[in-house]
XYZ file of C-alpha atoms in Angstrom:
608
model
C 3.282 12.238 -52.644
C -0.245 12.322 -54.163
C -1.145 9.318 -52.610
C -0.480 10.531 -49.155
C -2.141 13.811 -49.895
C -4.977 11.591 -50.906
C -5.033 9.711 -47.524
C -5.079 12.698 -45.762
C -8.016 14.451 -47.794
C -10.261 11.166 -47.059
C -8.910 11.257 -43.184
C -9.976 14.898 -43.167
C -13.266 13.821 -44.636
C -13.772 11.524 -42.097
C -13.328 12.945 -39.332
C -15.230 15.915 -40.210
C -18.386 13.519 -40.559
C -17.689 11.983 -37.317
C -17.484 15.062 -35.908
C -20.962 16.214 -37.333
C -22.518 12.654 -36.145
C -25.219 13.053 -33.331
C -25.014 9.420 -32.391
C -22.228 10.437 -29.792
C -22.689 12.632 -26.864
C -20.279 13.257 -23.344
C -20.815 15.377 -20.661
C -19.470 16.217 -17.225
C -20.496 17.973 -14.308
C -18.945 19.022 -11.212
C -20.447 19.732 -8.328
C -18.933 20.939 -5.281
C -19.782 19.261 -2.106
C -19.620 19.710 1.622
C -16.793 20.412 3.972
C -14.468 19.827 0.895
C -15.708 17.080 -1.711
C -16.097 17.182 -5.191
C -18.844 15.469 -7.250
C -17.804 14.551 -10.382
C -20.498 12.449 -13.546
C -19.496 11.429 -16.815
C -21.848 10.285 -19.105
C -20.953 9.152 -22.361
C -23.613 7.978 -24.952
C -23.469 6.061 -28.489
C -26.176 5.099 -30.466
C -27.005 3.102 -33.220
C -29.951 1.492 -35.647
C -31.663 -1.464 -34.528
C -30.767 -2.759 -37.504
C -27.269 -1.298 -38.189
C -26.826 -3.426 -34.641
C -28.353 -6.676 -36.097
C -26.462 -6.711 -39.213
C -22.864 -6.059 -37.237
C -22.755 -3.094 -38.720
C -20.932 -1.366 -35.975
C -19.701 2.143 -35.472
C -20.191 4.045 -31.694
C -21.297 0.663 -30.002
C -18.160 -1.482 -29.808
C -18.103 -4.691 -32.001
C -16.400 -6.545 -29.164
C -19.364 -5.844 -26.626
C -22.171 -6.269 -29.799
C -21.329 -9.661 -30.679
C -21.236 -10.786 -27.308
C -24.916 -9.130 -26.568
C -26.084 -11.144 -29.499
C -24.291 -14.222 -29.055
C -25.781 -14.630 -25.858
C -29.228 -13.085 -26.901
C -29.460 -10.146 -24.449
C -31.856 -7.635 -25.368
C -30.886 -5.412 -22.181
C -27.879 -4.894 -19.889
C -26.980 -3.179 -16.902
C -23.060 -4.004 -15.325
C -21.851 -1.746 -12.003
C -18.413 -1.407 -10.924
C -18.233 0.570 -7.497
C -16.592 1.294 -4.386
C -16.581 3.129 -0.969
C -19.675 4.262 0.695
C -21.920 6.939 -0.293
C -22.595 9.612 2.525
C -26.062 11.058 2.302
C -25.921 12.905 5.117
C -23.139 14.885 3.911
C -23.304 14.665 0.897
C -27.419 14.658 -0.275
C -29.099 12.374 -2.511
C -27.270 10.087 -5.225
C -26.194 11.285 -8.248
C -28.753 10.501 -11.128
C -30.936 9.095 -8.681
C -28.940 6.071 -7.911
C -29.700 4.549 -11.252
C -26.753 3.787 -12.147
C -25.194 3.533 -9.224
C -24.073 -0.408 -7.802
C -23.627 -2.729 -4.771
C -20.127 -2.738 -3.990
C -18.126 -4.646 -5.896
C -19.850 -5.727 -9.170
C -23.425 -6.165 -10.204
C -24.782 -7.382 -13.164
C -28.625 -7.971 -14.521
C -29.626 -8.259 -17.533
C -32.850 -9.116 -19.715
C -31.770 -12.624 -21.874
C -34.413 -14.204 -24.423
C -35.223 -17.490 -23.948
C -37.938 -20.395 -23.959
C -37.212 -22.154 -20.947
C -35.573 -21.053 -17.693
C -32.764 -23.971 -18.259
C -31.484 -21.936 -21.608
C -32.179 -18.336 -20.627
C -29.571 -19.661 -17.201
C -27.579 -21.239 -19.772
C -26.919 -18.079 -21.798
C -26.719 -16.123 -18.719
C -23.858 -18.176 -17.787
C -22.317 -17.229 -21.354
C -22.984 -14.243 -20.997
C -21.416 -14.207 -17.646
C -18.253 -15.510 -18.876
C -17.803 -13.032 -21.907
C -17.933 -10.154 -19.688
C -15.262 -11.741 -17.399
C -12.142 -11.722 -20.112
C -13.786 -8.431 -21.416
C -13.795 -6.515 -18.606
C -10.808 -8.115 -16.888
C -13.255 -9.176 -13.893
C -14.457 -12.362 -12.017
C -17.898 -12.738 -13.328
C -17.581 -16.211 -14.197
C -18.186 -16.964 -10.676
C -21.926 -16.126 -10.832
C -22.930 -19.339 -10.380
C -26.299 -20.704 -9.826
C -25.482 -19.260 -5.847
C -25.246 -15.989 -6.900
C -28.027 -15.604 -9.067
C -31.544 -14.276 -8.379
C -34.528 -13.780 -10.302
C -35.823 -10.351 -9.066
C -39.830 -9.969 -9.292
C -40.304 -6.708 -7.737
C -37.003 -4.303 -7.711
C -36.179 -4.035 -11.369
C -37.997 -3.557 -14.643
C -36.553 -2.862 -18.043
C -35.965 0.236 -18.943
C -35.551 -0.055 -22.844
C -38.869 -0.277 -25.072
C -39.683 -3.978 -25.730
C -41.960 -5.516 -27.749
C -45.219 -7.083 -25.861
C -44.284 -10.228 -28.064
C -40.875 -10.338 -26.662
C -41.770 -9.400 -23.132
C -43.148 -13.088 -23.029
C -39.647 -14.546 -23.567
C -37.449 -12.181 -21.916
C -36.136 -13.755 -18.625
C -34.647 -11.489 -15.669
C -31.542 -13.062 -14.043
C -29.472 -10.358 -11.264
C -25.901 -11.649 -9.622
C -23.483 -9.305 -7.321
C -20.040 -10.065 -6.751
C -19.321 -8.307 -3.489
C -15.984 -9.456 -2.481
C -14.312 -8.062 -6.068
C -11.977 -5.268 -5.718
C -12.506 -2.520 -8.412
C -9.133 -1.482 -10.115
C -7.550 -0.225 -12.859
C -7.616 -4.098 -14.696
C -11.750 -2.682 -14.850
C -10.911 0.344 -16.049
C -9.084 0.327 -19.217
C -11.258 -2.089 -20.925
C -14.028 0.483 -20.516
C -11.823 3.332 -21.673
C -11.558 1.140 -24.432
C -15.169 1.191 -25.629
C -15.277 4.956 -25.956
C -14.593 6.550 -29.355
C -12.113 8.610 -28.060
C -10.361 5.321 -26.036
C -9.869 8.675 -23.221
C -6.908 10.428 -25.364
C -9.392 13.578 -25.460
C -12.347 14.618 -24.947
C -13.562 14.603 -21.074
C -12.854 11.052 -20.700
C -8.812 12.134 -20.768
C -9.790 12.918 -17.297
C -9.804 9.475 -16.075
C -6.862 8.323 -14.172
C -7.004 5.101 -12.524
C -4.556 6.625 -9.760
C -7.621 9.360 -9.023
C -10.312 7.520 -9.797
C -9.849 4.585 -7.346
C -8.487 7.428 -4.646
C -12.134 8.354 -4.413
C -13.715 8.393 -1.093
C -16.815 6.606 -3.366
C -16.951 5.763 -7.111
C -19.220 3.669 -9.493
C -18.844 2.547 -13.169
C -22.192 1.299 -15.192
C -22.910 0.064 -18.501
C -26.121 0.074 -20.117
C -27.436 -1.678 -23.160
C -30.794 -1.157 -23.870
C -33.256 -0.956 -27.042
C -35.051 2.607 -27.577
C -38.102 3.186 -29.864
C -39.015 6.917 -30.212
C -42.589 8.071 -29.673
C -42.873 9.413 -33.257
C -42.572 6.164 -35.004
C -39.251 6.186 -36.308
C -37.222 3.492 -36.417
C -35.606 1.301 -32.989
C -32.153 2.293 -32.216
C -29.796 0.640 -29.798
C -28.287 2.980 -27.305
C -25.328 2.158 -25.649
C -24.631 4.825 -22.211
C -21.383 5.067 -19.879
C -21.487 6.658 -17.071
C -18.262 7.072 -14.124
C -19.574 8.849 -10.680
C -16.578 9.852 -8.469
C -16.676 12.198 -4.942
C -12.837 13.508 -4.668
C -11.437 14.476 -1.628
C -10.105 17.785 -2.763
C -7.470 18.253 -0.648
C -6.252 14.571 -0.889
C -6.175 15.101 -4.371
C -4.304 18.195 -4.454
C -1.259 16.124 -3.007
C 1.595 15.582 -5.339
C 1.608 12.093 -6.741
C 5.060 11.624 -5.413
C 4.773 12.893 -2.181
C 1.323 11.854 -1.045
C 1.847 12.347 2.867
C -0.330 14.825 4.543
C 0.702 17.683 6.164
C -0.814 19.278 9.309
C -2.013 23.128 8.654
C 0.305 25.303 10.223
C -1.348 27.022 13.798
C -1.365 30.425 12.514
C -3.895 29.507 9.872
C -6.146 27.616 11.798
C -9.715 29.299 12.853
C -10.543 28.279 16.426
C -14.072 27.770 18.265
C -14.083 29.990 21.044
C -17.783 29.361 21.762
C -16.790 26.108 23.864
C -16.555 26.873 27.406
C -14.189 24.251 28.225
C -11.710 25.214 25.551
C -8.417 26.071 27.427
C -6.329 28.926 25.753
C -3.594 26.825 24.425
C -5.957 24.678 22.785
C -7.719 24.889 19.787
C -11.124 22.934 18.497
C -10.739 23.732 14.564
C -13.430 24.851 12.198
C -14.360 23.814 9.329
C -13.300 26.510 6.272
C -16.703 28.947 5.651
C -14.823 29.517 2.256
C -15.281 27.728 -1.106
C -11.530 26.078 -1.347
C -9.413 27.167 -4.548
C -9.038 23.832 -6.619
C -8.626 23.241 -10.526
C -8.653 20.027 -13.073
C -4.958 19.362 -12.973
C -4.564 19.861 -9.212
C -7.905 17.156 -9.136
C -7.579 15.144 -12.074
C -4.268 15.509 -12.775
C -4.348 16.744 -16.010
C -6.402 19.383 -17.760
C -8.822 17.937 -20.165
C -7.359 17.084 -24.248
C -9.912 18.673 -26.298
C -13.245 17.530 -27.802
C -14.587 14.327 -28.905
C -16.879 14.415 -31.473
C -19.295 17.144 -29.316
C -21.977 17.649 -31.456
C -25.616 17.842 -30.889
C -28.403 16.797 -33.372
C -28.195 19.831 -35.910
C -24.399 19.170 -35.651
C -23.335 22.460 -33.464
C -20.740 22.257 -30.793
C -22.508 20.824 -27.482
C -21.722 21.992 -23.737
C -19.290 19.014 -22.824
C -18.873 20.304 -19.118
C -20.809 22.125 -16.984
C -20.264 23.299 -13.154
C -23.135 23.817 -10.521
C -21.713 26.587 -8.743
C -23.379 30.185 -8.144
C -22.912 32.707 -10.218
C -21.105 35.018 -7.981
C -18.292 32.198 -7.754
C -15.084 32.991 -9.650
C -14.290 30.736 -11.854
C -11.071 31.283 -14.802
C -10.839 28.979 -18.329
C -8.897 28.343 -20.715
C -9.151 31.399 -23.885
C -11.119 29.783 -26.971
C -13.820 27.997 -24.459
C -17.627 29.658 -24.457
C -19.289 30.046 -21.229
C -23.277 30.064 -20.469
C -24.828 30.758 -17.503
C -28.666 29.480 -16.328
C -31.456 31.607 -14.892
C -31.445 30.001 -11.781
C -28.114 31.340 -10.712
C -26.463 27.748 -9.831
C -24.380 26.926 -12.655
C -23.161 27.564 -15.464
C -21.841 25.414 -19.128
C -18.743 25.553 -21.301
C -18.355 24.682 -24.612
C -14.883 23.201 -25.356
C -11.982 24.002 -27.692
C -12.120 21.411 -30.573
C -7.595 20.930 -30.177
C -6.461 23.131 -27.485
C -6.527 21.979 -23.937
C -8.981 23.198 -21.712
C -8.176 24.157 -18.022
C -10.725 25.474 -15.526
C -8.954 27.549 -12.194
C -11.476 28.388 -9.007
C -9.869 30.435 -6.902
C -10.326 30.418 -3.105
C -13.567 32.985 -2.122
C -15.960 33.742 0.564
C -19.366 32.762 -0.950
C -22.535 34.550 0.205
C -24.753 31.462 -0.321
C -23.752 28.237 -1.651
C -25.850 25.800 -4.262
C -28.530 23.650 -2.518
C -28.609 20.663 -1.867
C -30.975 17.993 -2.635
C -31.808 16.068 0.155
C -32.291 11.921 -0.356
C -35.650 10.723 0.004
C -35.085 7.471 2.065
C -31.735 6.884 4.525
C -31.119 3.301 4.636
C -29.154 1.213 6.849
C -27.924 -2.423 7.434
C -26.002 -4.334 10.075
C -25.329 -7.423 11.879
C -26.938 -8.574 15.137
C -26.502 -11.126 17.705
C -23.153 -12.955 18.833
C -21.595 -16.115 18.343
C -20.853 -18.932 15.724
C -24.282 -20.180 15.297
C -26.807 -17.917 14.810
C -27.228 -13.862 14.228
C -29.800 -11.468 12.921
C -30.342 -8.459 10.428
C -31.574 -4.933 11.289
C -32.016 -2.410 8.632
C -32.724 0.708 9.551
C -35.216 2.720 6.955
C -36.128 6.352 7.448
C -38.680 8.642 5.857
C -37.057 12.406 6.186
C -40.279 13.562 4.534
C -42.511 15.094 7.290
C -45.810 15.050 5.052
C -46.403 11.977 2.553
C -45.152 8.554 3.410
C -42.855 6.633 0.836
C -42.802 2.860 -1.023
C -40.105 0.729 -1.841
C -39.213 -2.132 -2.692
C -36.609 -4.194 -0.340
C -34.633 -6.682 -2.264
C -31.883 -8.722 -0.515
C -29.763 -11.451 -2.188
C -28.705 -14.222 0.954
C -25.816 -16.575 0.225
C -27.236 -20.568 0.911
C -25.372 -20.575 3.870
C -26.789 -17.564 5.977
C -30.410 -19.025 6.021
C -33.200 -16.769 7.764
C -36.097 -17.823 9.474
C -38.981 -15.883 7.875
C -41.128 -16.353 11.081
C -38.442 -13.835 12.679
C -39.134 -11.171 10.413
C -40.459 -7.812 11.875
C -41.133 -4.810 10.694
C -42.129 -1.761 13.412
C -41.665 2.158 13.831
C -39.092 3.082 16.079
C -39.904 4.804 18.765
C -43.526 3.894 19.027
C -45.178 2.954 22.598
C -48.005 0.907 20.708
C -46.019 -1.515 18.053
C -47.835 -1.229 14.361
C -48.788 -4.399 12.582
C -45.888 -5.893 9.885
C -48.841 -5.517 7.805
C -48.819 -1.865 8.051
C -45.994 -1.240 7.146
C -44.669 -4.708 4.790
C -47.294 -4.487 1.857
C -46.225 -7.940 0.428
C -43.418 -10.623 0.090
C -41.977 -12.429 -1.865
C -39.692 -15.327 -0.471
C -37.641 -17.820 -2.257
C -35.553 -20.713 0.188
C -32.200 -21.209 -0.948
C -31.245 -24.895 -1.398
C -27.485 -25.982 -0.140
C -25.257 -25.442 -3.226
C -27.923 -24.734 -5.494
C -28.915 -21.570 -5.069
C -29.286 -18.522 -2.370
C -31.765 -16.793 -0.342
C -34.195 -14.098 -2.344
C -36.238 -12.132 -0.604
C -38.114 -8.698 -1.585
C -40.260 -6.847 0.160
C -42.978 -3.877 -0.515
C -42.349 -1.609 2.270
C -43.945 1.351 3.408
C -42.916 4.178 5.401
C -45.185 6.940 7.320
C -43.473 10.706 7.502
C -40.802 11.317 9.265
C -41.122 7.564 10.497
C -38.004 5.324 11.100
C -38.851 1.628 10.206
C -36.840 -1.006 11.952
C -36.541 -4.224 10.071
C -35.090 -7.612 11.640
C -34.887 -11.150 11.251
C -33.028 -14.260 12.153
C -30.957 -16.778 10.804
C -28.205 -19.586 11.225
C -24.665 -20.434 10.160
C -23.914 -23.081 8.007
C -20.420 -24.960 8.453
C -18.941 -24.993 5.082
C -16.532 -28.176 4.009
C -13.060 -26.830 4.493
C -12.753 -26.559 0.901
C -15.303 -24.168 0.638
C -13.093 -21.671 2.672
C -11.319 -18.713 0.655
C -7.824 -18.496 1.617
C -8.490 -15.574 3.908
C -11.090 -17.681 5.576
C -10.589 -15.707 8.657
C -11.769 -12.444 7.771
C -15.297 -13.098 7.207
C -17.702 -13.629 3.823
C -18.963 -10.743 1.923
C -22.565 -10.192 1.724
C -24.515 -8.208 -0.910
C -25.716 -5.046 0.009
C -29.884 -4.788 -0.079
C -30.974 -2.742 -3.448
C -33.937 -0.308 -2.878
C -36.137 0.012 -5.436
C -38.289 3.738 -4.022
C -41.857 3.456 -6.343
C -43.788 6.494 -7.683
C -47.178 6.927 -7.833
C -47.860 5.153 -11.142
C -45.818 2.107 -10.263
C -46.815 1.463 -6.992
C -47.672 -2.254 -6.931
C -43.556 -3.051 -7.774
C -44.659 -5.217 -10.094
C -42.867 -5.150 -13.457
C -44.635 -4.007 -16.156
C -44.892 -5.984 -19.803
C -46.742 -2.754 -21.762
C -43.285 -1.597 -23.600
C -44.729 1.127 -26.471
C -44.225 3.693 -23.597
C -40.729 4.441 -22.171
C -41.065 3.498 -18.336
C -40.866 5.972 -15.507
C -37.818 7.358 -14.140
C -36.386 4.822 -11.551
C -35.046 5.582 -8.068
C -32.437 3.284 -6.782
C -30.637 3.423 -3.363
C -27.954 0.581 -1.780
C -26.840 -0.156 1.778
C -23.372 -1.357 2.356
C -22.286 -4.936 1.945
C -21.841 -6.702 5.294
C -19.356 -8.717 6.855
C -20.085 -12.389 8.277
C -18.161 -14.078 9.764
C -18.663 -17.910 9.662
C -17.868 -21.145 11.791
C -14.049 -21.502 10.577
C -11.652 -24.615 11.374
C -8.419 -24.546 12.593
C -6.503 -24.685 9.326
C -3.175 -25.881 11.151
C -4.116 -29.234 12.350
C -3.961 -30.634 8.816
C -0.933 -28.973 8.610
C 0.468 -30.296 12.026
C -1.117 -34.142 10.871
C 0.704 -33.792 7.908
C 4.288 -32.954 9.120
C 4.005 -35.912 11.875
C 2.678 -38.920 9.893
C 5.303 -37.544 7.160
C 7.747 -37.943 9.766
C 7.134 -41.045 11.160
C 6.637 -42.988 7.279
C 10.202 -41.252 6.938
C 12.017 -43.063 10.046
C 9.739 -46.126 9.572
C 10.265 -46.452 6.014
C 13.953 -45.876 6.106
C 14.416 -48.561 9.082
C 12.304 -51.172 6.985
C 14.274 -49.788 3.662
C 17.669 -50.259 5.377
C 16.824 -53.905 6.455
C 15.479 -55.272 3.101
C 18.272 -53.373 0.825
C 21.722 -54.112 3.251
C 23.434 -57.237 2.493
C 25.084 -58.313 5.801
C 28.131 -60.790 5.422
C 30.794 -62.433 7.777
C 33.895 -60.887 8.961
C 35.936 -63.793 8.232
C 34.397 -63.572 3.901
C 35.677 -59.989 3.594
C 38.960 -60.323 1.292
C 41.853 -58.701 2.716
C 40.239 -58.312 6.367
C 42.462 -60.100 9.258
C 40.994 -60.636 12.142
C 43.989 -61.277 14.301
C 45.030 -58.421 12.972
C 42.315 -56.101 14.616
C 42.059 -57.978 17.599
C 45.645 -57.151 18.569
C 45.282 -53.138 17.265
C 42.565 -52.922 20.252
C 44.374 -54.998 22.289
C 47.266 -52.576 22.263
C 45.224 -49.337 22.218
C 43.693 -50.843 25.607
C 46.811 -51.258 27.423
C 47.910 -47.726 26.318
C 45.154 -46.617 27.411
C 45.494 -48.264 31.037
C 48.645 -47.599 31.366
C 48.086 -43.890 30.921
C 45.716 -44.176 33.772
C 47.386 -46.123 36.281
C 50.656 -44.811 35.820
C 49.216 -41.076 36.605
C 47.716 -42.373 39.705
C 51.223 -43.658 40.648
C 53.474 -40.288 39.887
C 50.632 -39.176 42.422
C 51.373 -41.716 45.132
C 55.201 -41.063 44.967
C 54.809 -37.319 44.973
C-alpha cells in the first residue's frame, strides 16, 4: 500500500512539472467563413535544447522523429499532407499565409548536410524512406524524378550557422498522386504529448478531418537561436488547417444523406423579373448559422494539455474571431477574454472537465473582415491531342496601387518536356503586348534527362496593379514503356501544382540568403492545383488477347504432338482375349437388323 501511494506521489509530481513546462504550447482558432464554412488551425509546438536534442535526450520532440533527423543529418524539415482546393475568392487569403500550407498530396523539403551532392542525395533518399514507414506514406518513391533543387522559392527558416550554410544542401520532392487518409493521421497524433486524448488535439477525427472541403497537415523541424544570446533550441511545430462545411458536418454520422430544406423556410429572390410565382431562386442565409464543437467535430474538446505559458500560468488554448455582439455559450469553469478590436475573443480551458462551446443562430449587424489574398493564381492545360499541349497560368494582382514579386517554381515530370522558346509572359487585356522582360525578371531552367531526373523551372515574376499576367508555354508527350504505366493508366498522370513564393521588399532578388544570426522574414506561400495529363496510352488488351491465343494453340498443338509420342499403338490380332470373328459377326448382325427394320417398314407401306 505504501508503495503505490509512493507511485502516485511521484506521478503527481510529474505531471505537475509537465504541466508548469513552457516548452509545449497548442492553440486553436476558429474562424467563421462565408456562405457557411468554418476555418479551423491547430498549432501545436515543442521545444527543446540544441543540445538536449544532440545528446538524445528527448522529451516534447519525439525520439522516433529525432533519431531519424540525425541519422540522416537534417538540420531543417518541412513535410505537407493536404487535400481539396483552397477557394480564395470565397474564402480570402490562406491561413498563416500559406506557410504551411502544401501541394496536394505530399510535399517534402528539407535542408540535409553534406559535402558532395552524391551524399547529401544519398541521405535524402534515407531520409525519404524513414518518413515513409513513419508516417504510413509513399515517400520512398521520391526518386531522383521527383526531386528538385529549388534556387529561388525557398530559404530556411531556422537560424544556421554561416559555417554550416556552406554544407547545407536543399533537395524539394511532391508526391501528387497520394491520397491523404487516416493511415497519415495517427502517426502524427502520435507525436503530440497528449497522443489527442485531450487537450485541443481530441478534436481530430479522421472521419471530419478528411470530410473537409480543404485540409493540410505540416511538420516543421527547424533550429532557433534567440536574439539575446542564449542558448540554440530545436523547435519542433504541428500545425492541421481544415475549412468544414458546417452543415455537412452537422449530419449524423449514421445517416449522412442530405435533406432538402423544407419550402416554407426558404427565403426567395423576388428581385428577378423572370421568376414565375411557383418558383423560387433561394438566398443565401443573411444570418450567422447556430453550430457547436460536437455538432462539427464530433466531440467537445477533453481538457488541457499541458497549457502553460513561460511564467507557467494557464494559456488561451482556443480562441474564436467572431464580433463581439455574437452570442456565443461555454462550458462553466472556462475564462473568456475579449480584444479591443471587437473581432474575437479567447478562452482559457478547464484543466479535467470537458469544454463545449454553443453559437446559437443570430442576425449579425456586421460580420469580421476578411483579408483579401494578395495574388490569385491559376493553372490549366492547353491544346488537344496525344502529342503535344501547353500551360497557361493565370496570375493576378488585386492590388490597384503597388505591383507584386514572386517567385514561380514548377516541378515537370521527364516526360512532359517544354520548349523554353514557347514561354510567354503578357498582360491580359493589353492592345500593345509588354516585353517577357517586363514582366519575367529572371530564370532559372534546368532540362530534365529521360529517367534521371525532371523538369525545374522558376521564375521571378512581376505583376503591375490590378494587372492579370498570362503565362504559357509548350511542350510534348513522351510514350512511356508499358511498364511504366500505373494500373489506372487511363485516367491520366498527376502533376505537381506550381509553389509561389510572393517576395517582400527586403528579399526581393529570390535569392536565398546564407546570413543566419538574424531570423528571416516572414514568408508568403501560395499553390495552384495539381493538373491532370493525360499521356499516349496502349491498348492494354492486345497482350492480353496474344496471350490467350498462342496459349491456345501450344495447348491443341502440344497435346496432338503429346498424344502421338506417349500412345503405344498395337495390333488387333496381339490384344489377349480380343476375337476378331467375334466382332465382325456382332456388326454383321446389328447391320441386318438394322436393314431389315428399314425395308420391312417400306413394305407394311406397300401392302397397306
Amino acid at each position: 500500500m505504501k508503495t503505490l501511494q509512493s507511485l502516485l506521489l511521484i506521478s503527481l509530481v510529474f505531471l505537475w512539472t509537465v504541466a508548469a513546462d513552457p516548452d509545449y504550447d497548442e492553440n486553436l482558432l476558429l474562424q467563421p467563413l462565408s456562405p457557411s464554412s468554418l476555418l479551423a488551425s491547430f498549432n501545436f509546438r515543442s521545444n527543446s535544447s540544441l543540445i538536449n536534442f544532440e545528446q538524445q535526450h528527448f522529451k516534447y520532440i519525439p525520439r522516433s522523429l529525432g533519431q531519424i533527423l540525425q541519422h540522416a543529418k537534417t538540420r531543417e524539415l518541412h513535410l505537407r499532407f493536404s487535400s481539396g482546393r483552397w477557394d480564395a475568392e470565397s474564402w480570402g487569403a490562406r491561413p498563416r499565409g500559406g506557410a504551411k500550407e502544401g501541394g496536394t498530396g505530399v510535399e517534402l523539403w528539407a535542408w540535409v548536410e553534406a559535402d558532395t551532392d552524391q551524399e547529401a542525395f544519398a541521405k535524402w533518399i534515407t531520409l525519404n524512406n524513414a518518413l515513409s514507414g513513419l508516417f504510413c506514406a509513399s515517400l520512398n518513391f521520391i526518386d531522383s524524378t521527383r526531386t528538385t533543387r529549388p534556387v529561388m522559392t525557398f530559404e530556411p527558416s531556422g537560424d544556421h550557422s554561416s559555417t554550416s550554410s556552406s554544407t547545407l544542401h536543399l533537395l524539394h520532392g511532391s508526391l501528387p498522386r497520394e491520397v491523404v487518409c487516416t493511415e497519415n493521421l495517427t502517426p502524427f497524433l502520435k507525436l503530440l504529448p497528449c497522443k489527442g486524448k485531450a487537450g485541443i488535439s481530441s478534436l481530430l477525427d479522421g472521419h471530419k478531418l478528411f470530410d473537409a472541403s480543404w485540409q493540410s497537415m505540416a511538420i516543421d523541424v527547424r533550429p532557433v537561436c534567440p536574439s539575446d544570446g542564449s542558448d540554440c533550441i530545436i523547435e519542433m511545430e504541428q500545425s492541421v488547417d481544415m475549412v468544414l462545411d458546417i452543415e455537412r458536418s452537422k449530419r449524423p454520422r449514421d445517416n449522412p444523406i442530405p435533406r432538402p430544406v423544407p419550402h416554407g423556410d426558404l427565403i426567395c429572390d423576388q428581385t428577378k423579373p423572370y421568376a414565375p410565382d411557383d418558383a423560387c431562386y433561394p438566398l443565401d442565409s443573411v444570418s450567422a448559422q447556430s453550430w457547436s464543437l460536437t455538432e462539427v467535430f464530433g466531440r467537445p474538446i477533453r481538457g488541457s494539455c499541458l497549457a502553460t505559458d513561460a511564467k507557467g500560468k494557464a494559456s488561451e488554448s482556443l480562441c474564436l474571431n467572431v464580433p463581439h455582439e455574437r452570442e456565443v455559450q461555454v462550458s462553466e469553469g472556462a475564462s473568456q477574454r475579449k480584444d479591443e478590436a471587437g473581432h474575437s475573443r479567447c478562452f482559457i480551458l478547464p484543466p479535467s472537465e470537458s469544454f463545449e462551446m454553443i453559437l446559437p443562430q443570430q442576425d449579425l449587424q456586421k460580420t469580421s473582415p476578411v483579408v483579401q489574398p494578395s495574388l490569385y493564381a491559376s493553372r490549366s492545360f492547353t491544346g488537344h491531342g496525344q502529342e503535344r499541349g501547353g500551360v497557361q497560368s493565370l496570375l493576378t494582382n488585386p492590388s490597384s496601387t503597388s505591383a507584386i514579386e514572386f517567385v514561380y517554381f514548377e516541378s515537370l515530370p521527364w516526360f512532359m518536356k517544354p520548349y523554353l522558346h514557347t514561354l510567354k509572359a503578357q498582360i491580359s487585356h493589353q492592345p500593345s503586348p509588354s516585353a517577357k522582360s517586363d514582366i519575367i525578371k529572371s530564370i532559372y531552367y534546368r532540362p530534365a534527362l529521360d529517367r534521371r531526373r525532371g523538369t525545374q523551372l522558376e521564375l521571378l515574376i512581376s505583376v503591375p496593379p490590378a494587372s492579370t499576367v498570362v503565362l504559357t508555354y509548350d511542350f510534348d508527350k513522351a510514350i512511356l514503356r508499358y511498364t511504366e504505366y500505373p494500373p489506372d493508366a487511363n485516367r491520366g498522370f498527376d502533376i505537381a501544382p506550381a509553389v509561389i513564393r510572393l517576395l517582400t521588399a527586403s528579399n526581393s532578388t529570390g535569392r536565398s540568403s546564407s546570413s543566419t544570426t538574424a531570423s528571416p522574414a516572414k514568408a508568403f506561400y501560395l499553390r495552384t492545383t495539381s493538373l491532370l495529363l493525360p499521356l499516349p496510352t496502349p491498348d492494354f488488351s492486345m497482350p492480353y488477347n496474344v496471350i490467350i491465343l498462342t496459349s491456345t494453340v501450344m495447348a491443341l498443338a502440344f497435346g496432338g504432338i503429346f498424344n502421338l509420342l506417349v500412345r503405344r499403338f498395337v495390333g488387333a490380332d496381339e490384344v489377349e482375349g480380343y476375337d476378331l470373328g467375334e466382332i465382325k459377326a456382332r456388326i454383321r448382325a446389328r447391320v441386318l437388323s438394322l436393314r431389315d427394320r428399314i425395308w420391312g417398314g417400306d413394305r407394311e407401306k406397300k401392302v397397306q
